[in-house]
PDB file of C-alpha atoms in Angstrom:
ATOM      1  CA  MET A 246       0.000   0.000   0.000  1.00  0.00           C
ATOM      2  CA  THR A 247       1.249   3.453  -0.871  1.00  0.00           C
ATOM      3  CA  PRO A 248       0.735   6.712   1.019  1.00  0.00           C
ATOM      4  CA  VAL A 249      -1.324   7.944  -1.952  1.00  0.00           C
ATOM      5  CA  LEU A 250      -3.720   4.998  -1.683  1.00  0.00           C
ATOM      6  CA  LEU A 251      -3.915   5.482   2.093  1.00  0.00           C
ATOM      7  CA  HIS A 252      -4.827   9.137   1.514  1.00  0.00           C
ATOM      8  CA  ASN A 253      -7.458   8.229  -1.072  1.00  0.00           C
ATOM      9  CA  VAL A 254      -9.065   5.623   1.170  1.00  0.00           C
ATOM     10  CA  GLY A 255      -8.937   7.856   4.247  1.00  0.00           C
ATOM     11  CA  ALA A 256     -10.442  10.838   2.440  1.00  0.00           C
ATOM     12  CA  ALA A 257     -13.172   8.693   0.895  1.00  0.00           C
ATOM     13  CA  LEU A 258     -14.112   7.293   4.292  1.00  0.00           C
ATOM     14  CA  TYR A 259     -13.785  10.368   6.490  1.00  0.00           C
ATOM     15  CA  GLY A 260     -13.405  13.508   4.390  1.00  0.00           C
ATOM     16  CA  PRO A 261     -10.877  16.274   4.956  1.00  0.00           C
ATOM     17  CA  ARG A 262     -10.114  15.322   8.584  1.00  0.00           C
ATOM     18  CA  TRP A 263      -9.470  11.738   7.603  1.00  0.00           C
ATOM     19  CA  GLN A 264      -6.203  11.225   9.462  1.00  0.00           C
ATOM     20  CA  SER A 265      -7.708  11.748  12.925  1.00  0.00           C
ATOM     21  CA  GLU A 266     -10.827   9.758  12.118  1.00  0.00           C
ATOM     22  CA  LEU A 267      -8.903   6.896  10.559  1.00  0.00           C
ATOM     23  CA  ALA A 268      -6.525   6.788  13.509  1.00  0.00           C
ATOM     24  CA  ARG A 269      -9.488   6.496  15.867  1.00  0.00           C
ATOM     25  CA  ALA A 270     -11.062   3.729  13.762  1.00  0.00           C
ATOM     26  CA  LEU A 271      -7.769   1.806  13.654  1.00  0.00           C
ATOM     27  CA  GLY A 272      -6.901   2.342  17.306  1.00  0.00           C
ATOM     28  CA  VAL A 273      -3.610   4.075  16.549  1.00  0.00           C
ATOM     29  CA  SER A 274      -2.358   7.592  17.183  1.00  0.00           C
ATOM     30  CA  ASP A 275      -2.907  10.473  14.782  1.00  0.00           C
ATOM     31  CA  ARG A 276       0.855  10.783  14.563  1.00  0.00           C
ATOM     32  CA  THR A 277       1.153   7.197  13.329  1.00  0.00           C
ATOM     33  CA  VAL A 278      -1.332   7.794  10.526  1.00  0.00           C
ATOM     34  CA  ARG A 279       0.389  11.059   9.592  1.00  0.00           C
ATOM     35  CA  ARG A 280       3.731   9.254   9.391  1.00  0.00           C
ATOM     36  CA  TRP A 281       2.250   6.562   7.154  1.00  0.00           C
ATOM     37  CA  ALA A 282       0.644   9.226   4.951  1.00  0.00           C
ATOM     38  CA  ALA A 283       3.886  11.184   4.682  1.00  0.00           C
ATOM     39  CA  GLY A 284       5.821   8.047   3.757  1.00  0.00           C
ATOM     40  CA  THR A 285       8.258   8.478   6.655  1.00  0.00           C
ATOM     41  CA  HIS A 286       7.178   5.194   8.264  1.00  0.00           C
ATOM     42  CA  PRO A 287       6.172   2.005   6.486  1.00  0.00           C
ATOM     43  CA  ILE A 288       2.495   1.199   6.260  1.00  0.00           C
ATOM     44  CA  PRO A 289       1.891  -2.203   7.887  1.00  0.00           C
ATOM     45  CA  ALA A 290       1.396  -4.941   5.302  1.00  0.00           C
ATOM     46  CA  GLY A 291      -1.935  -6.100   6.746  1.00  0.00           C
ATOM     47  CA  LEU A 292      -3.456  -2.638   7.057  1.00  0.00           C
ATOM     48  CA  TYR A 293      -5.200  -3.007   3.719  1.00  0.00           C
ATOM     49  CA  LEU A 294      -7.410  -5.731   5.231  1.00  0.00           C
ATOM     50  CA  GLU A 295      -8.614  -3.408   7.985  1.00  0.00           C
ATOM     51  CA  LEU A 296      -9.161  -0.620   5.452  1.00  0.00           C
ATOM     52  CA  LEU A 297     -11.116  -3.022   3.276  1.00  0.00           C
ATOM     53  CA  ARG A 298     -13.277  -3.919   6.279  1.00  0.00           C
ATOM     54  CA  LEU A 299     -13.925  -0.241   7.040  1.00  0.00           C
ATOM     55  CA  CYS A 300     -14.778   0.483   3.403  1.00  0.00           C
ATOM     56  CA  SER A 301     -17.103  -2.511   3.181  1.00  0.00           C
ATOM     57  CA  ALA A 302     -18.934  -1.446   6.341  1.00  0.00           C
ATOM     58  CA  ARG A 303     -19.352   2.071   4.962  1.00  0.00           C
ATOM     59  CA  GLU A 304     -20.557   0.637   1.657  1.00  0.00           C
ATOM     60  CA  ASP A 305     -23.181  -1.464   3.457  1.00  0.00           C
ATOM     61  CA  GLY A 306     -24.362   1.565   5.403  1.00  0.00           C
ATOM     62  CA  LEU A 307     -24.616   3.679   2.282  1.00  0.00           C
ATOM     63  CA  ARG A 308     -26.563   0.975   0.462  1.00  0.00           C
ATOM     64  CA  GLU A 309     -29.104   0.993   3.282  1.00  0.00           C
ATOM     65  CA  VAL A 310     -29.397   4.780   3.146  1.00  0.00           C
ATOM     66  CA  VAL A 311     -29.898   4.635  -0.625  1.00  0.00           C
ATOM     67  CA  ARG A 312     -32.611   1.999  -0.127  1.00  0.00           C
ATOM     68  CA  LEU A 313     -34.365   4.222   2.416  1.00  0.00           C
ATOM     69  CA  LEU A 314     -34.135   7.249   0.142  1.00  0.00           C
ATOM     70  CA  HIS A 315     -35.629   5.280  -2.736  1.00  0.00           C
ATOM     71  CA  ALA A 316     -38.481   4.245  -0.457  1.00  0.00           C
ATOM     72  CA  GLU A 317     -39.318   7.957  -0.044  1.00  0.00           C
ATOM     73  CA  GLU A 318     -39.921   8.414  -3.783  1.00  0.00           C
TER      74      GLU A 318
END
């Protein structure tokens, strides 16, 4: 995983304040996420699995919201 992909995933999940929110979701410090994003520390090899889990959960939640919005039509 590259810092660019980490940034893209984080921003997609949490918006402009993604580093703090992602850190909270992962149970790591903001500083750790900032270091990964800056490329000064290696991103753990298995982090992509946790990011995939977070993205999938968000996707499921959004699908439900879309379903509810369609029900309002």
